């Protein structure tokens, strides 16, 4: 749902201009320094980018899902590290509080997340619980008016910068599966919160992840999201439904950028006396990529509209995430191929994008997990 076409267009134009003029020229610097310069973070704050999805009553822009995916198409056209820095506050780091938090929790945290004063992370994955998220071992033991949380979380995006963590922990050890899991908001400076070393990743330099270790971390019971134990897994799944749609939209943006770069290269690069864009085998790669991007974009917009209509989009979000991220991988591969040898050296952005977009098929649920979600939902609906 687009609330006001004109207002959205103004926002999209300003984001497009910011991406073109401020972010794309700094991509190489992000890769080289493995960090985002403070002046860019300040500009992102001033533009309100940390609070895009947080409702206006808490200081954000309160964009709808359809508006959000339109923004993600734009942000996807540059290094994913920039989007990642604002991504947790707009997605997995805030949505649990927004969807299931108490009024007090929302008032406490959402305004600071919206302004970018505070960064957030989502702590679900563990060393032994990735795709099988419900098998997580982190425990939260009730002790008087508090819970004491112990366990290790792995590959946590923005953990080195976050001031709060949404932590999924088992409050009922009797229940081994999802029903025993609760979600907590844990503040970074709580005694016992320890960060591991930064992970050295294949790509997405400038986007930081690390382990977060909870060593008998005592938090007041009011930090339990929604005040209800045992529903933390459902909160996590709802957060991921939305996050998956966002990643699908980002994949579309990244694929559009890679294809635009490949087209420019193909029109400039001459072999056998003519631009390589004139060769039909190059044209096939361009055309296949264009059509697949278009198909992905249609899926993402359709799923976003359904979510705005209040429908359960678990299946659609997984379809879009699976299709768009796999499409993005194919487009990255073709665009390296179109660049030939130039595609393998870091002078051209495609070398970096090829590594950066590989993660899209893995995080917020692998392609294989999306297949499982889709098929299970089909079977459930049919019976
Ligand atoms: N929205 C709301 N509730 C949901 C839901 C959704 N999208 N998906 C599942 N649930 C509920 C189910 O209805 C079920 O509730 P009941 O016990 O009341 O019936 C409960 O959650 C457990 O669901 P399920 O039985 O499907 O859980 P499984 O352990 O079988 O696991 C998968 C489901 C594999 C889909 C889940 O573990 C998953 O998504 N794994 C990937 C995790 C991931 O994406 N990690 C990325 C890292 S985070 S960036």
Short mmCIF file of C-alpha atoms and ligand atoms in Angstrom, two decimals:
data_model
loop_
_atom_site.label_atom_id
_atom_site.label_comp_id
_atom_site.label_asym_id
_atom_site.label_seq_id
_atom_site.Cartn_x
_atom_site.Cartn_y
_atom_site.Cartn_z
CA UNK A 1 0.00 0.00 0.00
CA UNK A 2 1.34 3.41 -0.97
CA UNK A 3 -0.21 6.05 1.25
CA UNK A 4 0.73 9.09 -0.81
CA UNK A 5 2.44 8.61 -4.17
CA UNK A 6 3.86 12.12 -4.29
CA UNK A 7 5.42 12.00 -0.81
CA UNK A 8 6.87 8.57 -1.49
CA UNK A 9 8.36 9.77 -4.78
CA UNK A 10 10.08 12.66 -3.01
CA UNK A 11 11.54 10.22 -0.47
CA UNK A 12 12.64 7.77 -3.18
CA UNK A 13 14.22 10.56 -5.22
CA UNK A 14 16.21 11.77 -2.21
CA UNK A 15 17.36 8.24 -1.39
CA UNK A 16 18.31 7.61 -5.03
CA UNK A 17 20.30 10.84 -5.08
CA UNK A 18 21.99 9.92 -1.78
CA UNK A 19 22.86 6.46 -3.13
CA UNK A 20 24.22 7.89 -6.40
CA UNK A 21 26.11 10.86 -5.01
CA UNK A 22 27.13 9.88 -1.48
CA UNK A 23 27.23 6.07 -1.27
CA UNK A 24 28.30 4.64 -4.65
CA UNK A 25 31.43 6.86 -4.75
CA UNK A 26 32.42 5.56 -1.28
CA UNK A 27 31.91 1.83 -1.94
CA UNK A 28 35.58 1.20 -2.55
CA UNK A 29 36.51 2.98 0.67
CA UNK A 30 34.08 0.78 2.63
CA UNK A 31 35.67 -2.31 1.10
CA UNK A 32 39.21 -1.10 1.79
CA UNK A 33 38.64 0.11 5.36
CA UNK A 34 36.00 -2.47 6.32
CA UNK A 35 34.00 0.34 7.88
CA UNK A 36 31.44 3.04 7.15
CA UNK A 37 32.79 6.53 7.79
CA UNK A 38 31.07 8.53 10.58
CA UNK A 39 30.04 11.32 8.19
CA UNK A 40 27.95 8.83 6.21
CA UNK A 41 26.32 7.53 9.39
CA UNK A 42 25.48 11.13 10.32
CA UNK A 43 23.90 11.73 6.92
CA UNK A 44 21.88 8.52 7.23
CA UNK A 45 20.63 9.70 10.63
CA UNK A 46 19.70 13.12 9.29
CA UNK A 47 17.72 11.53 6.47
CA UNK A 48 15.74 9.45 8.96
CA UNK A 49 16.98 6.19 7.47
CA UNK A 50 17.24 4.41 10.84
CA UNK A 51 13.53 4.84 11.50
CA UNK A 52 11.97 4.17 8.11
CA UNK A 53 9.72 1.37 9.34
CA UNK A 54 9.15 2.58 12.90
CA UNK A 55 5.72 4.23 13.30
CA UNK A 56 5.50 8.02 13.31
CA UNK A 57 4.24 8.05 16.92
CA UNK A 58 7.69 6.74 17.92
CA UNK A 59 9.59 9.19 15.73
CA UNK A 60 9.99 7.09 12.59
CA UNK A 61 8.57 7.46 9.09
CA UNK A 62 6.20 4.50 9.47
CA UNK A 63 6.52 3.30 5.90
CA UNK A 64 4.24 0.51 4.73
CA UNK A 65 5.70 -2.76 3.44
CA UNK A 66 5.15 -1.71 -0.17
CA UNK A 67 6.90 1.59 0.49
CA UNK A 68 9.69 -0.25 2.32
CA UNK A 69 10.43 -2.57 -0.60
CA UNK A 70 10.52 0.43 -2.98
CA UNK A 71 13.16 1.97 -0.68
CA UNK A 72 15.06 -1.34 -0.54
CA UNK A 73 15.15 -1.46 -4.36
CA UNK A 74 17.05 1.85 -4.19
CA UNK A 75 19.35 0.96 -1.29
CA UNK A 76 20.13 -2.38 -2.93
CA UNK A 77 21.96 -0.54 -5.74
CA UNK A 78 25.01 0.09 -3.57
CA UNK A 79 27.21 -1.87 -1.15
CA UNK A 80 25.01 -3.95 1.15
CA UNK A 81 27.07 -2.69 4.11
CA UNK A 82 25.29 0.67 4.05
CA UNK A 83 21.87 -0.98 4.17
CA UNK A 84 23.06 -3.41 6.79
CA UNK A 85 24.02 -0.60 9.15
CA UNK A 86 20.47 0.81 9.14
CA UNK A 87 18.89 -2.59 8.46
CA UNK A 88 18.60 -4.02 11.95
CA UNK A 89 16.87 -0.91 13.36
CA UNK A 90 14.34 -1.08 10.52
CA UNK A 91 13.98 -4.84 10.61
CA UNK A 92 15.09 -7.75 12.73
CA UNK A 93 16.36 -5.58 15.60
CA UNK A 94 13.16 -3.59 16.13
CA UNK A 95 10.25 -5.49 14.64
CA UNK A 96 9.98 -7.96 17.54
CA UNK A 97 9.47 -5.03 19.92
CA UNK A 98 7.08 -3.35 17.51
CA UNK A 99 4.95 -6.44 16.85
CA UNK A 100 4.88 -8.07 20.27
CA UNK A 101 6.41 -5.63 22.79
CA UNK A 102 4.53 -3.98 25.65
CA UNK A 103 3.65 -0.27 25.41
CA UNK A 104 6.42 0.44 27.90
CA UNK A 105 9.01 -1.46 25.81
CA UNK A 106 7.96 0.35 22.65
CA UNK A 107 8.19 3.75 24.35
CA UNK A 108 11.51 2.87 25.93
CA UNK A 109 13.32 1.77 22.78
CA UNK A 110 11.58 2.61 19.51
CA UNK A 111 12.19 6.39 19.57
CA UNK A 112 15.92 5.89 20.09
CA UNK A 113 16.05 3.20 17.38
CA UNK A 114 14.16 5.49 15.00
CA UNK A 115 16.62 8.35 15.50
CA UNK A 116 19.63 6.07 15.14
CA UNK A 117 20.87 7.06 18.62
CA UNK A 118 20.67 3.36 19.50
CA UNK A 119 21.45 0.37 17.29
CA UNK A 120 19.89 -3.05 17.69
CA UNK A 121 20.67 -6.68 16.85
CA UNK A 122 18.67 -9.89 16.60
CA UNK A 123 20.17 -12.84 18.49
CA UNK A 124 18.65 -16.11 17.29
CA UNK A 125 21.47 -18.14 15.68
CA UNK A 126 23.84 -20.12 17.91
CA UNK A 127 26.91 -22.30 17.27
CA UNK A 128 24.66 -25.40 17.21
CA UNK A 129 21.34 -23.84 16.17
CA UNK A 130 21.22 -22.23 12.71
CA UNK A 131 18.51 -23.49 10.38
CA UNK A 132 17.08 -25.54 13.26
CA UNK A 133 16.42 -22.38 15.22
CA UNK A 134 14.03 -24.06 17.69
CA UNK A 135 16.87 -26.22 19.05
CA UNK A 136 18.63 -23.22 20.57
CA UNK A 137 20.41 -23.82 23.88
CA UNK A 138 20.61 -20.35 25.42
CA UNK A 139 18.62 -20.41 28.63
CA UNK A 140 16.83 -17.74 30.65
CA UNK A 141 16.18 -18.92 34.20
CA UNK A 142 13.63 -17.09 36.32
CA UNK A 143 15.07 -15.83 39.61
CA UNK A 144 12.70 -13.66 41.62
CA UNK A 145 11.86 -10.58 39.57
CA UNK A 146 14.66 -11.29 37.10
CA UNK A 147 15.75 -13.73 34.43
CA UNK A 148 19.35 -14.92 34.21
CA UNK A 149 20.43 -15.51 30.60
CA UNK A 150 23.32 -17.82 29.64
CA UNK A 151 24.43 -18.88 26.17
CA UNK A 152 26.26 -17.91 23.00
CA UNK A 153 24.79 -16.31 19.86
CA UNK A 154 26.65 -16.46 16.54
CA UNK A 155 27.04 -14.30 13.38
CA UNK A 156 25.06 -11.47 14.94
CA UNK A 157 24.72 -8.57 12.50
CA UNK A 158 25.66 -5.17 13.93
CA UNK A 159 26.46 -6.73 17.32
CA UNK A 160 29.68 -4.68 17.68
CA UNK A 161 27.66 -1.46 17.33
CA UNK A 162 24.38 -2.40 18.99
CA UNK A 163 23.11 -0.97 22.26
CA UNK A 164 20.32 -3.55 22.58
CA UNK A 165 19.86 -7.17 21.57
CA UNK A 166 16.63 -9.08 20.98
CA UNK A 167 17.62 -12.43 22.47
CA UNK A 168 15.77 -15.69 21.98
CA UNK A 169 16.33 -17.95 25.01
CA UNK A 170 14.72 -21.06 26.46
CA UNK A 171 12.66 -20.24 29.56
CA UNK A 172 11.12 -23.68 29.83
CA UNK A 173 13.75 -26.46 29.69
CA UNK A 174 10.96 -29.07 29.82
CA UNK A 175 9.90 -28.05 26.32
CA UNK A 176 12.72 -28.87 23.90
CA UNK A 177 11.18 -27.25 20.81
CA UNK A 178 9.84 -23.84 19.96
CA UNK A 179 7.24 -23.61 22.74
CA UNK A 180 9.86 -23.21 25.47
CA UNK A 181 11.47 -20.14 23.87
CA UNK A 182 11.00 -16.52 24.96
CA UNK A 183 12.33 -13.24 23.57
CA UNK A 184 14.12 -10.65 25.70
CA UNK A 185 15.52 -7.18 25.21
CA UNK A 186 19.03 -7.11 26.65
CA UNK A 187 21.00 -3.90 26.94
CA UNK A 188 24.64 -3.99 25.83
CA UNK A 189 26.05 -2.62 29.09
CA UNK A 190 24.37 -5.26 31.27
CA UNK A 191 27.08 -7.13 33.23
CA UNK A 192 27.93 -10.46 31.56
CA UNK A 193 27.33 -9.39 27.95
CA UNK A 194 30.60 -10.13 26.12
CA UNK A 195 31.36 -9.67 22.42
CA UNK A 196 33.49 -12.12 20.43
CA UNK A 197 36.01 -11.17 17.76
CA UNK A 198 34.63 -9.71 14.53
CA UNK A 199 34.01 -12.37 11.90
CA UNK A 200 36.17 -12.24 8.76
CA UNK A 201 33.60 -12.64 6.03
CA UNK A 202 33.82 -13.49 2.32
CA UNK A 203 32.14 -10.19 1.43
CA UNK A 204 29.96 -7.40 2.76
CA UNK A 205 33.01 -5.62 4.18
CA UNK A 206 31.88 -2.78 6.42
CA UNK A 207 28.95 -4.85 7.74
CA UNK A 208 30.08 -6.33 11.02
CA UNK A 209 29.07 -9.53 12.76
CA UNK A 210 30.39 -11.32 15.83
CA UNK A 211 29.43 -13.71 18.62
CA UNK A 212 27.50 -12.33 21.58
CA UNK A 213 28.11 -14.27 24.78
CA UNK A 214 25.63 -14.02 27.64
CA UNK A 215 27.47 -15.02 30.79
CA UNK A 216 24.79 -15.20 33.52
CA UNK A 217 23.26 -11.93 32.39
CA UNK A 218 20.62 -10.75 34.84
CA UNK A 219 17.74 -8.80 33.32
CA UNK A 220 14.51 -7.64 34.98
CA UNK A 221 11.43 -9.66 33.98
CA UNK A 222 10.02 -6.52 32.35
CA UNK A 223 12.60 -7.10 29.56
CA UNK A 224 10.64 -10.15 28.40
CA UNK A 225 9.07 -9.04 25.09
CA UNK A 226 5.33 -8.65 25.54
CA UNK A 227 5.64 -9.96 29.10
CA UNK A 228 4.54 -13.42 27.94
CA UNK A 229 6.96 -16.38 28.14
CA UNK A 230 6.95 -19.19 25.56
CA UNK A 231 6.04 -17.17 22.48
CA UNK A 232 9.53 -15.91 21.56
CA UNK A 233 9.92 -18.34 18.66
CA UNK A 234 6.72 -17.07 17.08
CA UNK A 235 7.94 -13.51 17.51
CA UNK A 236 11.18 -14.51 15.75
CA UNK A 237 9.31 -16.16 12.87
CA UNK A 238 7.09 -13.10 12.36
CA UNK A 239 10.18 -10.90 12.38
CA UNK A 240 11.76 -13.14 9.75
CA UNK A 241 8.65 -13.13 7.51
CA UNK A 242 9.09 -9.40 7.16
CA UNK A 243 12.88 -9.56 6.99
CA UNK A 244 12.77 -12.11 4.18
CA UNK A 245 10.65 -9.82 2.06
CA UNK A 246 13.10 -7.00 2.67
CA UNK A 247 16.08 -9.16 1.63
CA UNK A 248 14.18 -10.16 -1.53
CA UNK A 249 13.74 -6.47 -2.37
CA UNK A 250 17.42 -5.76 -1.72
CA UNK A 251 18.33 -8.61 -4.07
CA UNK A 252 16.30 -6.93 -6.81
CA UNK A 253 18.14 -3.63 -6.25
CA UNK A 254 21.55 -5.30 -6.26
CA UNK A 255 20.73 -7.26 -9.41
CA UNK A 256 19.58 -4.07 -11.16
CA UNK A 257 22.87 -2.38 -10.27
CA UNK A 258 24.98 -5.31 -11.45
CA UNK A 259 23.05 -5.54 -14.71
CA UNK A 260 23.33 -1.79 -15.32
CA UNK A 261 27.11 -2.01 -14.81
CA UNK A 262 27.34 -5.06 -17.10
CA UNK A 263 25.29 -3.34 -19.82
CA UNK A 264 27.52 -0.24 -19.69
CA UNK A 265 30.59 -2.45 -19.91
CA UNK A 266 29.17 -4.51 -22.78
CA UNK A 267 28.34 -1.38 -24.78
CA UNK A 268 31.83 0.08 -24.28
CA UNK A 269 33.99 -3.01 -24.56
CA UNK A 270 34.90 -3.86 -28.16
CA UNK A 271 35.99 -7.27 -29.42
CA UNK A 272 36.05 -8.62 -32.96
CA UNK A 273 35.55 -5.03 -34.12
CA UNK A 274 32.32 -4.24 -32.33
CA UNK A 275 30.86 -3.68 -28.83
CA UNK A 276 30.34 -7.05 -27.15
CA UNK A 277 26.72 -5.98 -26.47
CA UNK A 278 26.11 -6.66 -30.18
CA UNK A 279 26.86 -10.37 -29.73
CA UNK A 280 23.82 -12.54 -29.27
CA UNK A 281 25.41 -14.73 -26.58
CA UNK A 282 26.01 -11.58 -24.47
CA UNK A 283 22.48 -10.41 -25.28
CA UNK A 284 21.07 -13.69 -23.98
CA UNK A 285 22.73 -13.10 -20.62
CA UNK A 286 21.47 -9.51 -20.51
CA UNK A 287 17.93 -10.51 -21.46
CA UNK A 288 17.67 -13.45 -19.08
CA UNK A 289 18.84 -11.20 -16.25
CA UNK A 290 16.39 -8.44 -17.14
CA UNK A 291 13.43 -10.81 -17.24
CA UNK A 292 14.35 -12.53 -13.98
CA UNK A 293 14.77 -9.20 -12.19
CA UNK A 294 11.36 -8.12 -13.48
CA UNK A 295 9.76 -11.35 -12.26
CA UNK A 296 11.36 -10.95 -8.83
CA UNK A 297 10.25 -7.35 -8.56
CA UNK A 298 6.65 -8.29 -9.34
CA UNK A 299 6.74 -11.01 -6.67
CA UNK A 300 8.16 -8.70 -4.04
CA UNK A 301 5.60 -5.96 -4.70
CA UNK A 302 2.72 -8.45 -4.71
CA UNK A 303 3.82 -10.01 -1.40
CA UNK A 304 4.36 -6.57 0.15
CA UNK A 305 0.86 -5.46 -0.87
CA UNK A 306 -0.63 -8.63 0.63
CA UNK A 307 1.20 -8.00 3.91
CA UNK A 308 -0.10 -4.42 3.96
CA UNK A 309 -3.60 -5.88 3.48
CA UNK A 310 -3.11 -7.80 6.71
CA UNK A 311 -2.71 -11.23 5.11
CA UNK A 312 -0.33 -13.91 6.40
CA UNK A 313 2.52 -13.78 3.88
CA UNK A 314 4.75 -16.50 5.29
CA UNK A 315 4.55 -18.43 2.00
CA UNK A 316 4.85 -15.37 -0.24
CA UNK A 317 7.79 -13.97 1.76
CA UNK A 318 9.64 -17.28 1.47
CA UNK A 319 8.81 -17.56 -2.26
CA UNK A 320 10.07 -14.04 -2.86
CA UNK A 321 13.21 -14.53 -0.76
CA UNK A 322 14.06 -17.82 -2.44
CA UNK A 323 13.39 -16.64 -5.99
CA UNK A 324 14.92 -13.16 -5.73
CA UNK A 325 18.10 -14.18 -3.90
CA UNK A 326 18.74 -17.11 -6.26
CA UNK A 327 18.04 -14.78 -9.19
CA UNK A 328 20.54 -12.30 -7.74
CA UNK A 329 23.18 -15.06 -7.58
CA UNK A 330 22.59 -15.97 -11.24
CA UNK A 331 22.70 -12.33 -12.31
CA UNK A 332 25.96 -11.79 -10.38
CA UNK A 333 27.47 -14.79 -12.12
CA UNK A 334 26.39 -13.67 -15.60
CA UNK A 335 27.56 -10.11 -14.99
CA UNK A 336 31.04 -11.35 -13.99
CA UNK A 337 31.00 -13.40 -17.21
CA UNK A 338 30.04 -10.37 -19.32
CA UNK A 339 32.93 -8.44 -17.77
CA UNK A 340 35.31 -11.32 -18.63
CA UNK A 341 38.74 -10.92 -17.02
CA UNK A 342 37.74 -7.45 -15.79
CA UNK A 343 35.02 -9.09 -13.72
CA UNK A 344 37.59 -10.91 -11.65
CA UNK A 345 39.56 -7.85 -10.52
CA UNK A 346 38.57 -5.40 -7.85
CA UNK A 347 38.75 -2.35 -10.14
CA UNK A 348 35.18 -3.14 -11.17
CA UNK A 349 32.34 -3.21 -8.65
CA UNK A 350 31.05 -6.54 -9.98
CA UNK A 351 33.90 -8.47 -8.32
CA UNK A 352 32.79 -7.14 -4.93
CA UNK A 353 29.06 -7.52 -5.60
CA UNK A 354 29.61 -11.14 -6.61
CA UNK A 355 30.93 -11.85 -3.11
CA UNK A 356 28.53 -9.50 -1.31
CA UNK A 357 25.31 -10.94 -2.71
CA UNK A 358 26.29 -14.52 -1.90
CA UNK A 359 25.05 -13.95 1.62
CA UNK A 360 21.51 -13.13 0.47
CA UNK A 361 20.90 -16.83 -0.22
CA UNK A 362 22.00 -17.74 3.29
CA UNK A 363 20.96 -15.27 5.96
CA UNK A 364 17.43 -14.78 7.31
CA UNK A 365 16.86 -18.40 6.26
CA UNK A 366 18.71 -20.32 3.55
CA UNK A 367 17.06 -21.14 0.23
CA UNK A 368 16.54 -24.66 1.56
CA UNK A 369 14.69 -23.33 4.62
CA UNK A 370 12.47 -21.22 2.34
CA UNK A 371 11.65 -24.37 0.35
CA UNK A 372 10.67 -26.13 3.58
CA UNK A 373 8.50 -23.23 4.74
CA UNK A 374 6.73 -23.02 1.35
CA UNK A 375 6.07 -26.76 1.04
CA UNK A 376 4.95 -27.13 4.65
CA UNK A 377 2.49 -24.26 4.26
CA UNK A 378 1.16 -25.86 1.06
CA UNK A 379 0.59 -29.17 2.84
CA UNK A 380 -1.00 -27.47 5.86
CA UNK A 381 -3.41 -25.52 3.66
CA UNK A 382 -4.32 -28.57 1.60
CA UNK A 383 -5.17 -30.66 4.64
N1 LIG B 1 4.56 -16.69 11.97
C1 LIG B 1 3.99 -17.03 13.15
N2 LIG B 1 4.16 -18.23 13.76
C2 LIG B 1 4.93 -19.12 13.13
C3 LIG B 1 5.55 -18.85 11.89
C4 LIG B 1 5.31 -17.59 11.30
N3 LIG B 1 5.87 -17.27 10.13
N4 LIG B 1 6.26 -19.94 11.51
C5 LIG B 1 6.10 -20.87 12.46
N5 LIG B 1 5.30 -20.36 13.45
C6 LIG B 1 4.84 -21.06 14.65
C7 LIG B 1 4.16 -22.36 14.25
O1 LIG B 1 2.79 -22.15 13.98
C8 LIG B 1 4.37 -23.22 15.48
O2 LIG B 1 3.42 -22.85 16.46
P1 LIG B 1 2.58 -24.01 17.25
O3 LIG B 1 3.65 -24.79 18.00
O4 LIG B 1 1.68 -23.23 18.15
O5 LIG B 1 1.89 -24.81 16.22
C9 LIG B 1 5.73 -22.76 15.99
O6 LIG B 1 5.97 -21.45 15.44
C10 LIG B 1 6.85 -23.68 15.56
O7 LIG B 1 6.85 -23.76 14.15
P2 LIG B 1 7.43 -25.04 13.40
O8 LIG B 1 6.84 -26.27 13.98
O9 LIG B 1 7.28 -24.81 11.93
O10 LIG B 1 8.98 -24.96 13.83
P3 LIG B 1 10.24 -25.83 13.35
O11 LIG B 1 11.10 -26.03 14.51
O12 LIG B 1 9.79 -27.01 12.60
O13 LIG B 1 11.07 -24.84 12.39
C11 LIG B 1 11.70 -23.47 10.57
C12 LIG B 1 10.59 -24.05 11.45
C13 LIG B 1 12.68 -24.46 10.03
C14 LIG B 1 10.96 -22.80 9.43
C15 LIG B 1 12.45 -22.38 11.41
O14 LIG B 1 13.24 -22.98 12.39
C16 LIG B 1 13.30 -21.44 10.58
O15 LIG B 1 12.80 -20.49 9.97
N6 LIG B 1 14.63 -21.68 10.55
C17 LIG B 1 15.56 -20.78 9.92
C18 LIG B 1 15.99 -19.74 10.91
C19 LIG B 1 16.57 -18.58 10.21
O16 LIG B 1 16.02 -18.02 9.29
N7 LIG B 1 17.72 -18.16 10.68
C20 LIG B 1 18.38 -17.04 10.11
C21 LIG B 1 19.14 -16.37 11.14
S1 LIG B 1 18.34 -15.06 11.83
S2 LIG B 1 19.02 -13.56 10.75
#
